[in-house]
Every structure is written in C-alpha cells, then in structure tokens.
Amino acid sequence: HGSRYGYGLSTMWMDNVYCYGTEQHITDCRFDGWGIHDCDRSEAAGVRCKPMPPPTTTTTTTTPRPRFPMANVAKDLNIRLQGGRLKEEGRVELSFDGGEWGVICGDGWGVREAMVACRQLGMEYLAAAFATDIFGGANMTRVISGIQCKGNEESLLDCDHDQFGDVFCPGEGLEIAGVTCTATQADLEPDLYQLMTSAYLEDKPIFLLQCAMEENCLASQAYYEQA
C-alpha cells in the first residue's frame, strides 16, 4: 500500500478489502462495494509475488515388512516391567515359553501395543508409551520387533510381529519399548455443574469489542446494519 509502485489510476474499484487468505479470487473477499471508496491515488495497493518453490522432498516406495501372529511361535508369554521408579513403569521385558528374558525393539511401538502390555500386566490402563533407553536395557537381547496390535487384545501373544528370529531394529538400537501404566482411567467427562457455577457471561455493546476488522474475528452478519 502507499503507492510504493507509483500512483494508481484515477478510478478506484475496491476499498477496505478483507480476505481470509483462502479465496481463489480477490472478488471473493469482502469489500465496501464496486467504486465505493475514500482513497486517493497515493493509496493504491500493490503486491510482490514469487513463484512457488519446487518440492524438496522425494517420495520413495518401500514394501512393508510382513507381520506374523505371535501365537504361531510360542504358547506361553511372560511379561514384566524393569528399570522404572515405580512398579507401574519401566521397559517391557518378555520371555517366550520360559526362555531368556529380553526387550522389545521400540521401532513402531505405540499406544495400542502399550495398552495391551498394561492389560496383560493387570495394571488396567495406559498412561504413556515410550520407545527409549531411559529405563535401561540397551545391552539386553532384543527378542522381538515390529509388534503390531489392534489395542483390544488381552495379551501381546495375540498381536502380530516381524518374523521370529529376524529382529529389525534400525537406528542406534537405543529404542526400547517401555510403558507407564495406571489403575485409573483419565476422567474425560466434563463436570456440567462445575461449568455452570464457574462460567461468567457479561452483556456488552458490540462497539466495545476491541478487534481490528482485518482480523475477521466477527461473523459476517455483524458487518450489516439491521433495521
């Protein structure tokens, strides 16, 4: 604005133009009306455009690793938490059919898998899922990787995983599956009575509302005079 690119034409078509930024054409924006303005030629609007930069990312196609039911390779699965400050947290350790204890590669370990782990441990609900070595276990054997659960299983034995014996743990190998469990579920139901007693409503004239018009913080109906 301010005629940075020279004085405008003598005819001004639009004034006080307000756009959301998502419009395809400037005529889709709100303005005072065609030819209605209080501008002079020194207030002509201007822009500087630049082409869209080329994409910097490339798309690669990889074949997902196949998953296999864990129940096909073991009949019994023991689970425990180790390395935490409390009994409800720590790295997840597994033992198949009474064998050696080992950890789970944390690559792909998420909320669904951690929910099943807490359920199998008898700790009811999940508070947080981790893929980290903060609970130790970096020197332990990774017994399994690629665990994939739906979230409603009773045991990790009901989930799928990478081919048994073919542990795939990319990166530094420091991503170890961990959880924090809790006996109570978060209360997500709003307390209606508390809302009613704490809400504060006040009737104010609209002209006291401090809002720049170009911020579009009012409904479009607010800009029309009502008889």
Short mmCIF file of C-alpha atoms in Angstrom, two decimals:
data_model
loop_
_atom_site.label_atom_id
_atom_site.label_comp_id
_atom_site.label_asym_id
_atom_site.label_seq_id
_atom_site.Cartn_x
_atom_site.Cartn_y
_atom_site.Cartn_z
CA HIS A 1 0.00 0.00 0.00
CA GLY A 2 1.05 3.64 -0.05
CA SER A 3 1.61 3.60 -3.84
CA ARG A 4 5.03 2.02 -3.48
CA TYR A 5 4.83 1.15 -7.16
CA GLY A 6 3.64 4.54 -8.27
CA TYR A 7 0.39 6.46 -8.25
CA GLY A 8 -2.67 4.41 -9.05
CA LEU A 9 -5.25 5.07 -11.72
CA SER A 10 -7.85 7.71 -11.18
CA THR A 11 -10.55 5.05 -10.83
CA MET A 12 -10.58 3.09 -7.58
CA TRP A 13 -12.71 -0.05 -7.77
CA MET A 14 -12.27 -1.57 -4.29
CA ASP A 15 -11.66 -0.28 -0.77
CA ASN A 16 -11.42 -1.88 2.66
CA VAL A 17 -10.83 -5.35 1.28
CA TYR A 18 -10.93 -8.14 3.90
CA CYS A 19 -9.82 -11.65 2.90
CA TYR A 20 -9.34 -14.89 4.83
CA GLY A 21 -6.45 -15.84 2.55
CA THR A 22 -8.13 -18.99 1.27
CA GLU A 23 -10.10 -17.30 -1.52
CA GLN A 24 -9.26 -18.11 -5.14
CA HIS A 25 -10.09 -14.59 -6.39
CA ILE A 26 -9.92 -11.19 -4.76
CA THR A 27 -13.56 -10.64 -5.76
CA ASP A 28 -14.45 -13.39 -3.29
CA CYS A 29 -13.30 -11.14 -0.44
CA ARG A 30 -15.43 -8.67 1.47
CA PHE A 31 -15.18 -5.01 0.44
CA ASP A 32 -17.27 -1.83 0.56
CA GLY A 33 -18.70 -2.14 -2.95
CA TRP A 34 -17.64 -1.52 -6.51
CA GLY A 35 -16.36 2.03 -6.90
CA ILE A 36 -17.14 2.97 -3.30
CA HIS A 37 -14.03 4.37 -1.62
CA ASP A 38 -12.46 7.30 0.18
CA CYS A 39 -8.95 6.83 -1.27
CA ASP A 40 -6.73 9.00 -3.37
CA ARG A 41 -4.16 7.91 -5.93
CA SER A 42 -1.38 7.77 -3.33
CA GLU A 43 -3.08 4.83 -1.56
CA ALA A 44 -3.03 2.32 -4.42
CA ALA A 45 -2.41 -1.23 -3.22
CA GLY A 46 0.41 -3.34 -4.66
CA VAL A 47 1.95 -6.76 -4.20
CA ARG A 48 5.17 -8.59 -4.93
CA CYS A 49 4.65 -12.22 -5.93
CA LYS A 50 7.15 -15.04 -6.28
CA PRO A 51 6.82 -18.49 -7.83
CA MET A 52 6.09 -21.48 -5.66
CA PRO A 53 9.37 -23.19 -4.68
CA PRO A 54 9.97 -26.67 -6.09
CA PRO A 55 9.33 -29.60 -3.74
CA THR A 56 12.31 -30.53 -1.61
CA THR A 57 11.13 -34.00 -0.62
CA THR A 58 11.15 -37.12 -2.71
CA THR A 59 8.70 -39.95 -2.49
CA THR A 60 10.08 -43.43 -2.13
CA THR A 61 8.10 -46.61 -2.17
CA THR A 62 9.07 -49.36 0.24
CA THR A 63 7.45 -52.71 0.76
CA PRO A 64 6.17 -53.06 4.32
CA ARG A 65 7.69 -55.91 6.29
CA PRO A 66 5.31 -58.85 6.65
CA ARG A 67 3.71 -59.48 10.03
CA PHE A 68 3.08 -62.88 11.59
CA PRO A 69 0.84 -63.92 14.51
CA MET A 70 2.94 -64.23 17.64
CA ALA A 71 0.88 -67.22 18.78
CA ASN A 72 2.46 -69.22 15.94
CA VAL A 73 5.88 -69.20 17.58
CA ALA A 74 5.07 -69.51 21.29
CA LYS A 75 2.42 -70.98 23.55
CA ASP A 76 3.29 -69.01 26.65
CA LEU A 77 4.45 -65.43 27.07
CA ASN A 78 5.63 -63.91 30.34
CA ILE A 79 5.89 -60.15 30.68
CA ARG A 80 7.36 -57.81 33.29
CA LEU A 81 8.47 -54.21 33.76
CA GLN A 82 12.03 -53.36 34.79
CA GLY A 83 14.12 -50.22 35.33
CA GLY A 84 11.33 -47.87 36.42
CA ARG A 85 10.99 -45.82 39.57
CA LEU A 86 7.61 -47.41 40.29
CA LYS A 87 6.24 -50.86 39.63
CA GLU A 88 3.84 -49.34 37.08
CA GLU A 89 6.60 -48.11 34.75
CA GLY A 90 9.69 -49.41 33.04
CA ARG A 91 10.98 -51.23 29.99
CA VAL A 92 8.89 -54.14 28.77
CA GLU A 93 10.67 -57.48 29.05
CA LEU A 94 9.35 -60.70 27.51
CA SER A 95 10.10 -64.39 27.97
CA PHE A 96 8.75 -66.89 25.44
CA ASP A 97 7.91 -70.39 26.76
CA GLY A 98 10.08 -69.89 29.85
CA GLY A 99 13.16 -68.87 27.88
CA GLU A 100 15.58 -65.98 28.31
CA TRP A 101 14.23 -62.57 29.18
CA GLY A 102 14.73 -59.88 26.55
CA VAL A 103 13.43 -56.49 25.48
CA ILE A 104 11.26 -55.32 22.59
CA CYS A 105 12.68 -53.14 19.83
CA GLY A 106 10.85 -49.83 20.19
CA ASP A 107 10.62 -49.13 16.46
CA GLY A 108 6.87 -48.97 15.75
CA TRP A 109 5.94 -49.35 19.43
CA GLY A 110 2.92 -47.16 20.09
CA VAL A 111 -0.18 -46.58 22.18
CA ARG A 112 -2.10 -49.67 21.00
CA GLU A 113 0.75 -52.03 21.80
CA ALA A 114 1.39 -50.38 25.17
CA MET A 115 -2.31 -50.63 26.07
CA VAL A 116 -2.18 -54.38 25.55
CA ALA A 117 1.02 -54.66 27.60
CA CYS A 118 -0.57 -52.86 30.57
CA ARG A 119 -3.68 -55.01 30.27
CA GLN A 120 -1.61 -58.18 30.27
CA LEU A 121 0.30 -56.94 33.32
CA GLY A 122 -3.00 -56.49 35.18
CA MET A 123 -2.47 -52.75 35.52
CA GLU A 124 -5.67 -51.81 33.73
CA TYR A 125 -4.87 -48.67 31.73
CA LEU A 126 -2.04 -46.98 29.86
CA ALA A 127 -0.65 -43.62 30.94
CA ALA A 128 2.23 -43.30 28.43
CA ALA A 129 4.12 -45.33 25.82
CA PHE A 130 7.86 -44.95 25.26
CA ALA A 131 10.49 -46.01 22.77
CA THR A 132 13.64 -45.06 24.66
CA ASP A 133 16.53 -46.41 26.72
CA ILE A 134 15.81 -44.26 29.78
CA PHE A 135 14.72 -47.43 31.61
CA GLY A 136 17.94 -49.22 30.69
CA GLY A 137 18.16 -52.49 28.82
CA ALA A 138 20.38 -51.26 25.99
CA ASN A 139 22.70 -54.26 26.44
CA MET A 140 19.93 -56.82 26.63
CA THR A 141 18.85 -59.10 23.79
CA ARG A 142 16.12 -57.80 21.51
CA VAL A 143 13.84 -60.80 21.37
CA ILE A 144 11.24 -59.35 19.02
CA SER A 145 10.46 -56.37 16.81
CA GLY A 146 7.61 -54.93 14.78
CA ILE A 147 4.86 -55.73 17.28
CA GLN A 148 1.51 -54.59 15.89
CA CYS A 149 -1.70 -54.71 17.93
CA LYS A 150 -5.25 -53.50 17.43
CA GLY A 151 -5.46 -52.37 21.05
CA ASN A 152 -8.24 -54.67 22.25
CA GLU A 153 -6.14 -57.81 22.75
CA GLU A 154 -5.73 -59.35 26.19
CA SER A 155 -2.09 -60.33 25.62
CA LEU A 156 0.79 -59.38 23.34
CA LEU A 157 0.68 -63.03 22.30
CA ASP A 158 -2.47 -62.14 20.33
CA CYS A 159 -0.64 -59.47 18.30
CA ASP A 160 1.43 -59.71 15.13
CA HIS A 161 5.18 -59.18 14.81
CA ASP A 162 8.14 -59.45 12.45
CA GLN A 163 9.42 -62.87 11.53
CA PHE A 164 10.59 -64.51 14.75
CA GLY A 165 14.39 -64.52 14.92
CA ASP A 166 14.62 -61.71 12.35
CA VAL A 167 14.75 -58.72 14.67
CA PHE A 168 14.68 -55.45 12.72
CA CYS A 169 15.71 -52.52 14.91
CA PRO A 170 17.02 -49.60 12.81
CA GLY A 171 18.87 -46.56 14.07
CA GLU A 172 21.17 -46.64 17.07
CA GLY A 173 19.32 -49.55 18.62
CA LEU A 174 18.50 -47.47 21.69
CA GLU A 175 14.74 -47.51 21.11
CA ILE A 176 13.42 -49.98 23.67
CA ALA A 177 9.71 -50.41 24.32
CA GLY A 178 8.56 -49.01 27.66
CA VAL A 179 5.29 -48.09 29.34
CA THR A 180 3.76 -46.29 32.27
CA CYS A 181 0.55 -47.91 33.42
CA THR A 182 -2.15 -46.66 35.76
CA ALA A 183 -5.00 -48.25 37.69
CA THR A 184 -7.47 -45.47 36.86
CA GLN A 185 -8.55 -44.06 33.54
CA ALA A 186 -8.47 -40.33 32.88
CA ASP A 187 -11.80 -38.61 33.58
CA LEU A 188 -12.75 -37.09 30.23
CA GLU A 189 -16.39 -36.38 31.13
CA PRO A 190 -16.97 -32.65 31.73
CA ASP A 191 -18.47 -31.63 35.04
CA LEU A 192 -21.58 -29.74 33.91
CA TYR A 193 -22.33 -28.31 37.36
CA GLN A 194 -18.78 -27.02 37.70
CA LEU A 195 -19.05 -25.36 34.31
CA MET A 196 -22.36 -23.74 35.23
CA THR A 197 -21.05 -22.35 38.52
CA SER A 198 -17.75 -21.07 37.10
CA ALA A 199 -18.84 -19.63 33.74
CA TYR A 200 -19.09 -15.85 33.56
CA LEU A 201 -21.17 -14.10 30.92
CA GLU A 202 -21.50 -10.37 30.51
CA ASP A 203 -23.62 -8.39 28.06
CA LYS A 204 -21.57 -5.66 26.36
CA PRO A 205 -22.29 -3.36 23.40
CA ILE A 206 -20.53 -4.62 20.31
CA PHE A 207 -18.68 -1.35 19.76
CA LEU A 208 -16.68 -2.06 22.92
CA LEU A 209 -15.20 -5.13 21.31
CA GLN A 210 -11.52 -4.44 20.67
CA CYS A 211 -10.88 -6.18 17.37
CA ALA A 212 -9.22 -5.00 14.18
CA MET A 213 -11.63 -5.51 11.29
CA GLU A 214 -8.99 -7.18 9.14
CA GLU A 215 -8.69 -9.92 11.75
CA ASN A 216 -12.17 -11.16 10.81
CA CYS A 217 -13.00 -12.06 14.39
CA LEU A 218 -16.70 -11.31 13.92
CA ALA A 219 -19.32 -13.20 11.96
CA SER A 220 -20.05 -11.74 8.54
CA GLN A 221 -23.58 -10.78 9.74
CA ALA A 222 -22.04 -8.32 12.17
CA TYR A 223 -20.97 -6.04 9.33
CA TYR A 224 -24.52 -5.40 8.13
CA GLU A 225 -26.83 -2.84 9.64
CA GLN A 226 -30.11 -4.21 10.91
CA ALA A 227 -33.29 -2.18 10.81
#
